[in-house]
Amino acid sequence: METPSPAPAIHPPATIAGPSDEDLWTRSKAVIAGGVNSPVRAFNAVGGTPRFLVRGRAGHVVDSQGRELVDLVNSWGPLILGHTHPDVVAAAIAAVEAGSTFGAPTVGEVELAEQVVDAVPSIERVRMVSSGTEAAMSAIRLARGATGRTKVLKFVGHYHGHSDALLVEAGSGLATLGIPGSPGVTPGAVQDTVLVDFNDRDAVTAAVDAHADDLAVIACEPVPANMNLVPPDDGFLQFLRDEADRVGALLLFDEVITGFRLARGGAQEVTGVRPDVTALGKVVGGGFPLAAFGGSAEVMAHLAPDGPVYQAGTLSGNPVAVAAGAAQLRLLTDEVYARLDDVTTRLADGLAQALGDRAVVTRFGTLAGIVFGIDTPPRHFADVAAADHDAYGRFFHGMLDRGVQLAPSGYEVLFTSAALTDDDVDHVLEAAADTVADW
Ligand SMILES: *Cc1c(COP(=O)(O)O)cnc(C)c1O
């Protein structure tokens, strides 16, 4: 095996290495539950000790030991332009200097809302919140309030945040840790959640028929990216639209990952299928805690203060987050999406070549995923669950040793950024070929 080459450096070389990963991890576990503030950051599925990151710029991050990594996580999606884009940083600094929060209407949130309404085809009115969990949870409450119905049809392996009613068979984070549902979620909280396999039309029709009069909403990730990447079969999203219409239910697209990533207008722009309600997060906040949900003026009029469906937040539409989000969205031109598409395509094609029949590399536009130990692209959660997750773990560590940061779980996708250079792409592909060379 050759000596792993480090990622091409864009940071000045670190002169002083900080405490070791092991020391930091020991300290962290002594005071933070499980050592992490979100379970997906732990290395339970791949083994080893997480790296502690101290800096990021463009397509790279630097850890506490001064090791530079090409970043294919990008904070799990928000950083579509890579780290510390100067315009996003400047907007956030200006906003924090002007006042970090007011709890009153601000000009910035109107500007961000105008951008969202302009970009996302089905959204006429939007409401900002602080996390994707809140966005999806609130969208479900809205759908139930607007229809006066109770049941939610949800797909196995789709993640809509960790609110009680949606935390069942919920994809990557739980699947990584082998947790089917969560203790603490009562049977009552999920009794109105109906589970169906994605890409299974017969199962959807049966569930819709069974709950026709009670079905408030069909909720999905339109291009599922929390059970690795499982693109919808041709026509499946339109089928869901028709099934919802058939019984007077609403259709919810959770575009927390796909929104502003597949295109400015998300999966609904790319596929032409229009949901009634959309959840947004990740990219929309520019790397700050901001998410949103929206829909037609009619549906959104059910929300307080215009209507009776209650939803609120002290820091909702926070000025700093709004400024950063708006700055990032302003930069998302056609050229940026073309670059992102090019980078993602070259990575997916190159990884497919490097990995050969060891893995299937799936791509849907600017999203890509790697699944080891299967022969055909996954169509259901079970296909990904049956994959060779130990092989993913070995690949993960081989890449990390060679200066490439992947998500520490085979249930996750590649989150690319437009800041990745051609050298970065070459480096990733060389690292992949080198990693599997002696398997
Ligand atoms: C990340 C994610 C969420 C939850 O967003 P948070 O900001 O982590 O609460 C919801 N839905 C999807 C599809 C996601 O990927």
Coordinates of C-alpha atoms and ligand atoms in Angstrom, one line a residue:
M1 CA 0.0 0.0 0.0
E2 CA 1.3 3.5 -0.8
T3 CA 1.6 6.1 1.8
P4 CA -1.7 8.0 2.0
S5 CA -1.3 11.4 0.4
P6 CA -2.9 14.2 2.3
A7 CA -5.7 16.3 0.8
P8 CA -4.3 19.1 -1.4
A9 CA -3.8 21.9 1.1
I10 CA -5.7 25.2 1.0
H11 CA -5.1 26.0 4.7
P12 CA -1.8 27.2 6.0
P13 CA -0.2 24.1 7.5
A14 CA -1.0 23.8 11.2
T15 CA 2.1 24.3 13.3
I16 CA 0.7 23.2 16.7
A17 CA -1.3 20.0 17.0
G18 CA -3.9 20.1 19.7
P19 CA -4.9 17.3 22.1
S20 CA -5.3 13.9 20.5
D21 CA -8.6 12.6 19.3
E22 CA -8.6 10.1 22.0
D23 CA -8.1 12.7 24.8
L24 CA -10.8 15.0 23.3
W25 CA -13.2 12.0 22.9
T26 CA -12.7 11.0 26.6
R27 CA -13.4 14.5 27.7
S28 CA -16.4 14.8 25.5
K29 CA -17.9 11.5 26.6
A30 CA -17.5 12.6 30.2
V31 CA -19.8 15.6 29.8
I32 CA -21.8 15.2 26.6
A33 CA -24.3 12.3 26.3
G34 CA -22.6 9.8 24.1
G35 CA -19.9 12.3 23.4
V36 CA -21.9 14.0 20.6
N37 CA -24.7 16.5 20.2
S38 CA -26.4 14.4 17.4
P39 CA -26.0 10.6 17.3
V40 CA -25.0 10.5 13.6
R41 CA -21.7 12.2 14.4
A42 CA -20.6 9.2 16.5
F43 CA -18.5 6.5 14.9
N44 CA -20.6 3.6 16.3
A45 CA -21.2 2.1 12.9
V46 CA -17.7 2.4 11.6
G47 CA -15.6 2.0 14.7
G48 CA -12.8 4.3 15.9
T49 CA -12.8 7.8 17.4
P50 CA -14.4 10.8 15.7
R51 CA -12.2 13.7 14.6
F52 CA -12.8 17.1 16.2
L53 CA -13.0 19.7 13.6
V54 CA -11.6 23.2 14.1
R55 CA -11.8 25.0 10.8
G56 CA -13.3 24.8 7.3
R57 CA -12.8 26.6 4.1
A58 CA -14.3 25.9 0.7
G59 CA -14.2 22.1 0.1
H60 CA -11.9 21.3 3.1
V61 CA -12.0 20.9 6.8
V62 CA -9.1 20.8 9.3
D63 CA -9.2 18.7 12.5
S64 CA -7.7 19.3 15.9
Q65 CA -4.4 17.7 14.8
G66 CA -4.1 20.0 11.8
R67 CA -5.0 17.2 9.3
E68 CA -6.8 18.6 6.3
L69 CA -9.7 16.6 4.7
V70 CA -11.7 17.0 1.6
D71 CA -15.2 17.3 2.9
L72 CA -18.0 15.2 1.5
V73 CA -20.3 15.8 4.4
N74 CA -20.6 19.6 4.5
S75 CA -22.5 19.5 7.8
W76 CA -24.9 16.9 6.3
G77 CA -26.0 19.2 3.5
P78 CA -26.3 22.9 4.5
L79 CA -22.9 24.0 3.1
I80 CA -23.7 23.6 -0.6
L81 CA -21.0 26.3 -1.4
G82 CA -18.5 24.7 1.0
H83 CA -17.2 26.3 4.2
T84 CA -16.9 29.9 5.1
H85 CA -18.0 31.5 1.8
P86 CA -16.9 35.1 2.2
D87 CA -20.3 36.5 1.3
V88 CA -22.1 34.3 3.8
V89 CA -19.6 35.0 6.5
A90 CA -19.9 38.8 5.9
A91 CA -23.7 38.7 5.9
A92 CA -23.7 36.8 9.2
I93 CA -21.2 39.2 10.8
A94 CA -23.1 42.2 9.7
A95 CA -26.4 40.7 11.1
V96 CA -24.9 39.8 14.5
E97 CA -23.4 43.3 14.8
A98 CA -26.8 44.8 14.0
G99 CA -28.5 42.8 16.8
S100 CA -28.6 39.0 17.1
T101 CA -32.4 38.6 17.8
F102 CA -35.4 40.9 18.3
G103 CA -38.5 38.7 18.5
A104 CA -40.2 41.1 16.2
P105 CA -40.5 41.3 12.4
T106 CA -37.3 42.1 10.5
V107 CA -36.5 43.1 7.0
G108 CA -34.1 40.2 6.4
E109 CA -36.8 37.5 7.0
V110 CA -39.0 39.1 4.4
E111 CA -36.1 39.0 1.9
L112 CA -35.4 35.4 2.6
A113 CA -39.1 34.5 2.4
E114 CA -39.3 36.3 -1.0
Q115 CA -36.4 34.1 -2.2
V116 CA -38.1 30.9 -1.0
V117 CA -41.5 31.8 -2.5
D118 CA -39.8 32.7 -5.8
A119 CA -37.7 29.6 -5.9
V120 CA -40.0 26.7 -4.7
P121 CA -42.9 26.1 -7.2
S122 CA -45.6 25.1 -4.7
I123 CA -44.8 27.6 -2.0
E124 CA -46.9 30.8 -1.8
R125 CA -46.5 31.4 1.9
V126 CA -43.7 30.3 4.2
R127 CA -43.1 30.0 8.0
M128 CA -39.5 29.9 9.3
V129 CA -38.4 27.7 12.2
S130 CA -35.1 26.6 13.6
S131 CA -34.6 23.0 12.5
G132 CA -35.8 20.5 10.0
T133 CA -37.4 18.5 12.8
E134 CA -39.6 21.5 13.6
A135 CA -40.4 22.1 9.9
A136 CA -41.6 18.6 9.3
M137 CA -43.5 18.3 12.6
S138 CA -45.2 21.6 12.0
A139 CA -46.1 20.7 8.4
I140 CA -47.8 17.5 9.7
R141 CA -49.7 19.5 12.3
L142 CA -50.8 21.9 9.6
A143 CA -51.9 19.1 7.3
R144 CA -53.9 17.5 10.1
G145 CA -55.4 20.9 11.1
A146 CA -56.3 21.9 7.5
T147 CA -57.9 18.5 6.7
G148 CA -59.5 17.8 10.1
R149 CA -58.1 14.3 9.7
T150 CA -55.6 12.2 11.8
K151 CA -53.6 9.7 9.8
V152 CA -50.2 10.2 8.3
L153 CA -48.8 7.9 5.7
K154 CA -45.1 7.7 6.0
F155 CA -42.5 5.6 4.2
V156 CA -40.1 3.1 5.8
G157 CA -36.6 4.6 6.0
H158 CA -37.7 8.2 5.3
Y159 CA -36.4 10.6 8.0
H160 CA -38.5 13.6 8.9
G161 CA -36.7 14.7 12.1
H162 CA -37.1 13.3 15.6
S163 CA -40.6 14.4 16.6
D164 CA -42.7 11.6 18.1
A165 CA -45.2 10.9 15.4
L166 CA -42.5 10.7 12.7
L167 CA -39.9 8.8 14.6
V168 CA -40.8 5.3 13.4
E169 CA -38.8 3.3 10.8
A170 CA -37.0 6.6 10.3
G171 CA -33.9 5.8 8.3
S172 CA -30.3 6.6 8.7
G173 CA -29.7 7.8 12.3
L174 CA -31.7 5.0 13.9
A175 CA -30.8 2.4 11.3
T176 CA -27.1 3.1 11.9
L177 CA -27.5 2.4 15.6
G178 CA -29.9 -0.5 15.0
I179 CA -32.9 1.2 16.7
P180 CA -36.2 0.4 15.0
G181 CA -38.2 3.1 16.8
S182 CA -37.4 4.9 20.0
P183 CA -38.2 4.2 23.6
G184 CA -40.0 7.3 24.9
V185 CA -42.2 7.4 21.9
T186 CA -45.5 6.1 23.1
P187 CA -47.8 3.8 21.1
G188 CA -50.3 6.6 21.2
A189 CA -47.9 9.0 19.5
V190 CA -47.5 6.8 16.5
Q191 CA -50.9 5.1 16.4
D192 CA -51.9 7.5 13.5
T193 CA -48.7 6.9 11.6
V194 CA -49.2 4.4 8.8
L195 CA -46.0 2.8 7.4
V196 CA -45.5 1.8 3.8
D197 CA -42.5 0.8 1.6
F198 CA -41.3 3.4 -0.8
N199 CA -41.7 2.6 -4.5
D200 CA -44.4 0.1 -3.7
R201 CA -47.6 1.2 -5.4
D202 CA -49.8 -1.6 -4.3
A203 CA -48.9 -1.0 -0.7
V204 CA -49.7 2.7 -1.0
T205 CA -53.0 2.1 -2.6
A206 CA -54.0 -0.5 0.0
A207 CA -53.0 1.9 2.8
V208 CA -54.8 4.9 1.2
D209 CA -58.0 2.7 0.7
A210 CA -57.8 1.5 4.3
H211 CA -57.6 5.0 5.8
A212 CA -59.4 7.0 3.0
D213 CA -61.6 9.1 5.2
D214 CA -59.0 9.6 7.9
L215 CA -55.9 10.2 5.8
A216 CA -54.6 13.8 6.4
V217 CA -51.3 13.6 4.5
I218 CA -48.9 11.4 2.5
A219 CA -45.4 12.4 3.7
C220 CA -42.3 11.5 1.9
E221 CA -38.8 12.5 1.0
P222 CA -39.3 12.9 -2.7
V223 CA -35.8 11.7 -3.4
P224 CA -35.0 9.7 -0.2
A225 CA -31.5 10.4 1.1
N226 CA -31.7 9.1 4.6
M227 CA -31.6 5.4 3.6
N228 CA -28.6 6.0 1.4
L229 CA -29.9 7.3 -1.9
V230 CA -33.1 5.6 -3.2
P231 CA -34.5 7.5 -6.2
P232 CA -38.2 7.3 -6.8
D233 CA -39.3 5.0 -9.6
D234 CA -40.5 6.8 -12.7
G235 CA -43.9 8.2 -12.1
F236 CA -44.0 7.3 -8.4
L237 CA -44.2 10.9 -7.1
Q238 CA -47.0 11.7 -9.5
F239 CA -48.7 8.5 -8.4
L240 CA -48.5 9.7 -4.8
R241 CA -50.0 13.1 -5.9
D242 CA -52.9 11.2 -7.5
E243 CA -53.4 8.9 -4.6
A244 CA -53.6 11.9 -2.2
D245 CA -56.0 13.7 -4.4
R246 CA -58.2 10.6 -4.8
V247 CA -59.1 10.7 -1.1
G248 CA -58.7 14.4 -0.3
A249 CA -55.4 14.1 1.6
L250 CA -52.5 16.5 1.3
L251 CA -49.1 15.6 -0.1
L252 CA -46.0 16.7 1.9
F253 CA -42.6 16.7 0.4
D254 CA -39.9 16.8 3.0
E255 CA -37.3 18.7 1.0
V256 CA -34.9 19.3 3.9
I257 CA -32.1 17.7 1.9
T258 CA -33.3 18.1 -1.7
G259 CA -34.5 21.7 -1.4
F260 CA -32.0 24.1 -3.0
R261 CA -29.8 21.1 -3.6
L262 CA -31.3 19.2 -6.6
A263 CA -32.2 22.6 -8.0
R264 CA -33.3 26.0 -6.5
G265 CA -36.8 24.7 -6.5
G266 CA -35.8 21.2 -5.1
A267 CA -37.3 17.9 -6.2
Q268 CA -40.6 19.5 -7.1
E269 CA -38.9 21.6 -9.7
V270 CA -36.9 18.7 -11.1
T271 CA -39.8 16.2 -11.2
G272 CA -42.7 18.6 -11.9
V273 CA -44.8 17.1 -9.1
R274 CA -46.3 19.7 -6.8
P275 CA -46.9 18.9 -3.1
D276 CA -49.4 20.8 -0.9
V277 CA -46.9 21.3 1.8
T278 CA -43.1 21.4 1.7
A279 CA -40.5 21.2 4.5
L280 CA -37.1 22.9 4.0
G281 CA -34.0 23.0 6.0
K282 CA -30.2 22.5 5.6
V283 CA -29.3 24.6 2.6
V284 CA -31.9 27.2 3.3
G285 CA -30.1 28.2 6.5
G286 CA -26.7 28.8 5.0
G287 CA -25.1 26.8 7.8
F288 CA -27.1 28.3 10.7
P289 CA -30.1 26.9 12.6
L290 CA -32.9 27.8 10.2
A291 CA -35.5 25.7 8.4
A292 CA -39.0 26.5 7.0
F293 CA -42.2 25.0 5.8
G294 CA -44.6 26.4 3.3
G295 CA -47.5 25.8 0.9
S296 CA -50.3 27.5 -0.9
A297 CA -51.8 30.7 0.6
E298 CA -54.9 28.7 1.4
V299 CA -53.3 25.9 3.3
M300 CA -50.9 28.3 5.2
A301 CA -53.9 30.4 6.2
H302 CA -54.8 27.7 8.7
L303 CA -51.7 28.7 10.8
A304 CA -52.0 31.1 13.7
P305 CA -52.4 34.1 13.8
D306 CA -54.6 33.9 10.7
G307 CA -56.0 30.4 11.6
P308 CA -56.3 28.1 14.6
V309 CA -53.3 25.8 14.0
Y310 CA -50.7 26.9 16.5
Q311 CA -47.0 27.1 15.8
A312 CA -44.4 29.4 17.2
G313 CA -40.7 30.0 18.0
T314 CA -38.7 32.6 20.1
L315 CA -35.7 32.4 17.7
S316 CA -37.7 31.6 14.5
G317 CA -36.5 33.7 11.6
N318 CA -33.4 34.6 13.6
P319 CA -31.7 37.6 11.9
V320 CA -28.2 36.0 11.8
A321 CA -29.5 32.8 10.3
V322 CA -31.8 34.6 7.9
A323 CA -28.9 36.8 6.7
A324 CA -26.6 33.8 6.1
G325 CA -29.3 31.8 4.5
A326 CA -30.3 34.6 2.2
A327 CA -26.7 35.3 1.3
Q328 CA -26.1 31.7 0.3
L329 CA -29.4 31.5 -1.7
R330 CA -28.4 34.6 -3.6
L331 CA -25.2 32.9 -4.7
L332 CA -27.0 29.8 -6.0
T333 CA -27.0 30.6 -9.7
D334 CA -27.4 28.2 -12.7
E335 CA -23.6 28.1 -12.9
V336 CA -23.3 26.9 -9.3
Y337 CA -25.8 24.0 -10.0
A338 CA -24.0 23.2 -13.2
R339 CA -20.7 23.0 -11.2
L340 CA -22.3 20.9 -8.5
D341 CA -23.8 18.6 -11.0
D342 CA -20.4 18.2 -12.8
V343 CA -18.6 17.5 -9.5
T344 CA -21.2 15.0 -8.3
T345 CA -21.3 13.2 -11.6
R346 CA -17.5 13.0 -11.8
L347 CA -17.3 11.7 -8.3
A348 CA -20.2 9.2 -8.8
D349 CA -18.8 7.9 -12.1
G350 CA -15.2 7.8 -10.8
L351 CA -16.2 6.0 -7.6
A352 CA -18.3 3.5 -9.6
Q353 CA -15.2 2.8 -11.6
A354 CA -12.9 2.6 -8.6
L355 CA -15.2 0.3 -6.6
G356 CA -16.2 -1.9 -9.5
D357 CA -18.5 -4.7 -8.4
R358 CA -17.8 -4.1 -4.7
A359 CA -20.5 -1.5 -4.6
V360 CA -23.4 0.2 -6.4
V361 CA -23.0 4.0 -6.8
T362 CA -26.4 5.7 -7.3
R363 CA -26.8 9.3 -8.4
F364 CA -29.9 11.5 -8.8
G365 CA -28.7 14.9 -10.1
T366 CA -26.6 16.5 -7.4
L367 CA -27.0 13.7 -4.9
A368 CA -25.1 10.5 -4.9
G369 CA -24.7 7.4 -2.6
I370 CA -22.5 4.4 -2.3
V371 CA -23.9 1.0 -1.2
F372 CA -21.5 -1.9 -0.7
G373 CA -22.3 -5.5 -1.3
I374 CA -25.4 -5.2 -3.6
D375 CA -25.7 -5.7 -7.4
T376 CA -28.6 -3.4 -8.4
P377 CA -29.6 0.1 -7.3
P378 CA -31.6 0.0 -4.1
R379 CA -35.4 0.6 -4.4
H380 CA -36.5 0.0 -0.8
F381 CA -35.1 0.5 2.7
A382 CA -34.6 -3.3 3.0
D383 CA -32.1 -3.3 0.1
V384 CA -29.9 -0.8 1.9
A385 CA -30.3 -2.6 5.3
A386 CA -29.1 -5.8 3.6
A387 CA -26.0 -4.1 2.3
D388 CA -22.4 -4.8 3.5
H389 CA -22.1 -2.2 6.2
D390 CA -18.8 -3.6 7.4
A391 CA -17.3 -3.0 4.0
Y392 CA -18.6 0.6 4.2
G393 CA -16.8 1.0 7.5
R394 CA -13.5 -0.2 6.0
F395 CA -13.9 2.1 3.1
F396 CA -14.8 5.0 5.4
H397 CA -11.6 4.6 7.4
G398 CA -9.5 4.0 4.3
M399 CA -10.8 7.3 2.9
L400 CA -10.3 9.1 6.2
D401 CA -6.7 8.0 6.4
R402 CA -6.2 9.4 2.9
G403 CA -7.7 12.8 3.7
V404 CA -11.3 12.4 2.7
Q405 CA -14.2 12.9 5.1
L406 CA -17.3 10.7 4.4
A407 CA -20.4 10.3 6.6
P408 CA -19.7 7.6 9.2
S409 CA -22.6 5.4 8.1
G410 CA -23.6 3.4 5.0
Y411 CA -27.1 4.8 5.3
E412 CA -26.0 8.3 4.4
V413 CA -25.3 10.0 1.0
L414 CA -22.5 12.1 -0.4
F415 CA -23.1 15.8 0.3
T416 CA -21.0 17.6 -2.3
S417 CA -20.3 21.3 -2.5
A418 CA -19.7 23.6 -5.4
A419 CA -16.4 24.5 -3.7
L420 CA -14.8 21.2 -4.6
T421 CA -12.0 21.7 -7.1
D422 CA -11.0 19.4 -9.8
D423 CA -7.9 18.5 -7.6
D424 CA -10.3 17.6 -4.8
V425 CA -12.3 15.3 -7.1
D426 CA -9.1 13.7 -8.3
H427 CA -7.8 13.3 -4.8
V428 CA -11.1 11.5 -3.7
L429 CA -11.0 9.2 -6.6
E430 CA -7.3 8.3 -6.1
A431 CA -8.0 7.7 -2.4
A432 CA -10.9 5.4 -3.3
A433 CA -8.8 3.4 -5.8
D434 CA -5.9 3.2 -3.3
T435 CA -8.3 2.2 -0.4
V436 CA -9.7 -0.8 -2.2
A437 CA -6.5 -1.8 -4.0
D438 CA -5.5 -4.3 -1.3
W439 CA -9.0 -5.6 -0.4
Ligands
LIG1 C1 -32.0 16.5 8.3 C2 -33.4 16.1 8.0 C3 -34.5 16.5 8.8 C4 -34.2 17.1 10.2 O1 -33.6 18.3 10.2 P1 -32.9 18.8 11.5 O2 -32.5 20.2 11.2 O3 -31.7 17.9 11.7 O4 -33.8 18.8 12.6 C5 -35.7 16.3 8.4 N1 -36.0 15.7 7.1 C6 -35.0 15.4 6.3 C7 -35.3 14.8 5.0 C8 -33.7 15.5 6.7 O5 -32.7 15.1 6.0

